[in-house]
Each structure stands twice: as C-alpha cells, then as structure tokens.
Coordinates of C-alpha atoms in Angstrom, one line a residue:
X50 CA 136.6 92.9 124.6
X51 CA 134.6 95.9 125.6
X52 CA 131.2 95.6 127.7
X53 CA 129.5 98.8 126.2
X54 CA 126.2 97.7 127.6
X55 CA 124.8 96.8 131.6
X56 CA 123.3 93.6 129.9
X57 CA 122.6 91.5 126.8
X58 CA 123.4 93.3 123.6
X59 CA 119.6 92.1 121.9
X60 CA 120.3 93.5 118.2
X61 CA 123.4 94.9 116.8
X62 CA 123.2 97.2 113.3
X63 CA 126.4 98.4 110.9
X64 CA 125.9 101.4 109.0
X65 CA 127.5 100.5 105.6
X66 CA 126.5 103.0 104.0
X67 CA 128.7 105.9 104.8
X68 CA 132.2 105.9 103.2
X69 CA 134.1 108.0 105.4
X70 CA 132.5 107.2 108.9
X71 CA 130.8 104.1 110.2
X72 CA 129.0 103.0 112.6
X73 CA 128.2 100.1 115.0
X74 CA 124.7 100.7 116.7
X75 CA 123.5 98.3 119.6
X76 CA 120.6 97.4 121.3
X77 CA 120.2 96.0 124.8
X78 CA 118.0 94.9 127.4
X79 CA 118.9 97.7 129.8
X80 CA 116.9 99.4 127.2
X81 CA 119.5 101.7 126.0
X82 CA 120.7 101.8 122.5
X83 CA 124.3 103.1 121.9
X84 CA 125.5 104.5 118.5
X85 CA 129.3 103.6 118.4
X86 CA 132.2 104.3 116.4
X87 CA 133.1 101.1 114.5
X88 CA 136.8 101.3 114.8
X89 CA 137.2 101.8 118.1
X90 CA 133.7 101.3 119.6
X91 CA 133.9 104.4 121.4
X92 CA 130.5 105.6 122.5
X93 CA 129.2 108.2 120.7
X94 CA 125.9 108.8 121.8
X95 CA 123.5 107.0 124.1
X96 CA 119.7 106.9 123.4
X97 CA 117.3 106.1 126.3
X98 CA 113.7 105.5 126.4
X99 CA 112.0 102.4 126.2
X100 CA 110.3 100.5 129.1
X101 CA 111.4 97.3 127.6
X102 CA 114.1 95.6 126.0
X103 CA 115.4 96.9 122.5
X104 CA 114.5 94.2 120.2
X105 CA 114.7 95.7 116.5
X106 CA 117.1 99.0 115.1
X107 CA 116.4 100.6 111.6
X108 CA 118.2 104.3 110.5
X109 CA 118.6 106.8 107.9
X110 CA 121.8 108.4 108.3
X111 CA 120.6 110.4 104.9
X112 CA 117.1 111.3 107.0
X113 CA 118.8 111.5 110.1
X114 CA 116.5 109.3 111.5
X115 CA 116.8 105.7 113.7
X116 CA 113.7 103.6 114.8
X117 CA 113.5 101.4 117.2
X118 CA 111.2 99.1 118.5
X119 CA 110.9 97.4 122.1
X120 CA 109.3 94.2 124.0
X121 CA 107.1 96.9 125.1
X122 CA 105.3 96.8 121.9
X123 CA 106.4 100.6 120.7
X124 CA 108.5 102.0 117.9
X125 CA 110.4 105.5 119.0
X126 CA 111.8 107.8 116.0
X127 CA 115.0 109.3 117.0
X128 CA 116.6 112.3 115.9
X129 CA 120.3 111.5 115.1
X130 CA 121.1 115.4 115.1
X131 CA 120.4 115.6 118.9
X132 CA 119.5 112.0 120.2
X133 CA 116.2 112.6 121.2
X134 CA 112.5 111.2 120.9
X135 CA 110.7 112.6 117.9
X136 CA 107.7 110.6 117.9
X137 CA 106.5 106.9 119.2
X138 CA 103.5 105.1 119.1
X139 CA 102.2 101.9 120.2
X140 CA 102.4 99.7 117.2
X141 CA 101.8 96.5 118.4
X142 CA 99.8 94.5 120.9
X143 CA 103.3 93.0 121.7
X144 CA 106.6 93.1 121.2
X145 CA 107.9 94.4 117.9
X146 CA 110.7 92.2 116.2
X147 CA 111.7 93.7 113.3
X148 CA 111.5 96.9 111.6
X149 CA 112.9 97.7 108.1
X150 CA 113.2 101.5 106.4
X151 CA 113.3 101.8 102.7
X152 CA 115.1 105.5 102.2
X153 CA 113.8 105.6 98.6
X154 CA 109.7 105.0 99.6
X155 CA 110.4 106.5 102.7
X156 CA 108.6 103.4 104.2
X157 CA 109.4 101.5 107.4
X158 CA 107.6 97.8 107.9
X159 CA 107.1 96.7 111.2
X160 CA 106.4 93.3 112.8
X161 CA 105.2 91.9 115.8
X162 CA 104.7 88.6 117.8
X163 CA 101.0 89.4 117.4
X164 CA 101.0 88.4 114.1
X165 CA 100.6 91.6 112.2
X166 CA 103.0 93.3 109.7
X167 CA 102.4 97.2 109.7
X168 CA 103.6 99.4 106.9
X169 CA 103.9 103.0 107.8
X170 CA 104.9 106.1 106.0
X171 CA 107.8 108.0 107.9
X172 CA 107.2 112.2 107.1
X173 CA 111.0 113.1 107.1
X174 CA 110.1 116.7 108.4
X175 CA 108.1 116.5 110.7
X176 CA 109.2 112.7 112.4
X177 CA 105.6 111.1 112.0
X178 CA 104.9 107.6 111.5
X179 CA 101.0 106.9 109.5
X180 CA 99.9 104.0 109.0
X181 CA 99.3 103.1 105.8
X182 CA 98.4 99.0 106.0
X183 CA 98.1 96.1 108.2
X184 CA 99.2 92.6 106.9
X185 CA 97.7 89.6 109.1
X186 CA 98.0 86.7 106.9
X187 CA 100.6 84.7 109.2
X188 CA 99.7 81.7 111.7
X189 CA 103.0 82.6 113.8
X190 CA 105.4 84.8 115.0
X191 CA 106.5 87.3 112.2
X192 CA 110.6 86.9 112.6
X193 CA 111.5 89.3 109.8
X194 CA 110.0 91.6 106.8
X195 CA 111.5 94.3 104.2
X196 CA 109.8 96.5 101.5
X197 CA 110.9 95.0 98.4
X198 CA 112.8 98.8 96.9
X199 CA 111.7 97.8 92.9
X200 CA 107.8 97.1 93.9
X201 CA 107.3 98.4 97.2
X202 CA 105.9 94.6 98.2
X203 CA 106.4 93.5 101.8
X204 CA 108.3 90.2 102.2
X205 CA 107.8 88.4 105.5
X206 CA 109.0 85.4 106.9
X207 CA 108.0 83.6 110.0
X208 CA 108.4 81.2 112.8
X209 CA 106.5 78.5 110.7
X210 CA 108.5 79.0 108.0
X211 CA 106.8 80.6 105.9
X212 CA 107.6 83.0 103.6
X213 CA 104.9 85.6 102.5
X214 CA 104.7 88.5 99.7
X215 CA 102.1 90.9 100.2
X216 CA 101.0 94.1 98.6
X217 CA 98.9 96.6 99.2
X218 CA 95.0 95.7 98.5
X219 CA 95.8 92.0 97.4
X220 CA 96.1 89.1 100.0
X221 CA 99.4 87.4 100.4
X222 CA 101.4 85.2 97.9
X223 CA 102.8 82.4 100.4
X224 CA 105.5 80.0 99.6
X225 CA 106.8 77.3 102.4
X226 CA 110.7 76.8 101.3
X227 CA 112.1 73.7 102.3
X228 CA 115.8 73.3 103.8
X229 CA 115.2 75.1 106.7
X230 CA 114.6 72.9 109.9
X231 CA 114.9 75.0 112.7

C-alpha cells in the first residue's frame, strides 16, 4: 500500500505495450498525473497542469506523447521526453471523459459530458491537435469512444446505453444492447 497521490486516484493507465519497461500512469484530483514504474511504483515523473481534476489518460510511448483531459473541459499534450505541456486546447464545454489515441491513424477521439465526440488529428512533430469532426448524435453523457484501427469509425457508448458507430460524413449507426442495467 503506497499513497502516490494527495487525493483520489480518478483514472489509472498500464502501458502494455513495452516489453522491457512498463508503466503504471495515474490520474488524480489534485490534478497531477504521475508516470510510475510498475514494479515498484516508484515515481518517475510527475506532470502538473490542469485546473481540474484528471479525468481521462491516453499515450504514445512510440510518439512520445500522453494526453490528458480534465473536469476543466481541456486536453493537454505532453511531451514524455521532458514532461512538459506541448499544446492544449479547450475541447469541450465540460468535462472531457474519455480520450482514445490510435498510433497507426495518428487520431485521438475525445468525449465530453456535453454530448459531443471530437476526433482530432495529433501532428507528431509539432504536438498539435486539429480538429477534424464533431459527432453529436447522443441524448446523454458520452462514457467511452475508440477509433475502430481497420476503418477508422468512432465507436461510442453512453450513459443511456447506447452504443453508436459513426463515420466521418454519414450520421450514426446506433444499436441499444440489452444486458446491461446499470
């Protein structure tokens, strides 16, 4: 038992991609984030600067890259080389839930409790984040979405239960699945 954090951990990532060297990287709401080694959960590097509570953690340890998004409704891009801000921008009117990065499109989704999925493209050299579409097809709280890697298509799911495919240009393809209650 190791308090690595001043308060609640809020999201908690494993890098499983690396082989030789893992990591455990935590969010909190004392809106730090703390990359960690997962053996012995030593701190390796602390990254601070949102004015809210960390709520959603994506990385490239190939791009050297981790995004993170905040109750305050932005998404930082942090350099994993030095552990500072690269670029942020407001994304959403309110807090952003969950962000996804697909290494191979070089596309990160985002979603927020204003009920908008964002797609972005992330330019690897220069740490920038455009915006390339804006889903609203949801009547609630987007809880999750990922970029499909085979067809680049944006699966969402939300508070209502719904689960959504959308692509670029075409509205959304919308399936309720029963079995979940709550």
């Amino acid at each position: 038992d190791k308090s690595i954090h001043d308060s609640e951990v809020s999201v908690l990532v494993l890098d499983r991609v690396a082989e030789e060297k893992t990591h455990v990287i935590s969010g909190s709401s004392d809106f730090s984030i703390k990359i960690l080694d997962s053996t012995s959960l030593e701190v390796k590097q602390v990254l601070k600067g949102h004015t809210g509570k960390v709520h959603s953690i994506a990385f490239s340890m190939a791009w050297n890259m981790l995004f993170s998004s905040a109750t305050d409704g932005h998404i930082k891009i942090w350099s994993l080389k030095d552990g500072n801000v690269k670029h942020e921008v407001k994304a959403h009117g309110k807090t952003v839930r969950h962000l996804s990065f697909d290494e191979g499109s070089g596309k990160l989704v985002s979603t927020g409790e204003d009920l908008i999925i964002k797609l972005w493209k992330v330019g690897k050299s220069q740490f920038s984040l455009l915006q390339l579409s804006v889903f609203d097809e949801h009547q609630r709280a987007i809880t999750e979405a990922w970029i499909h890697p085979a067809t680049g298509e944006v699966i969402s799911g939300d508070q209502k239960g719904s689960v959504k495919i959308s692509t670029l240009g075409t509205p959304a393809i919308e399936e309720k699945f029963e079995g979940h209650s709550n």
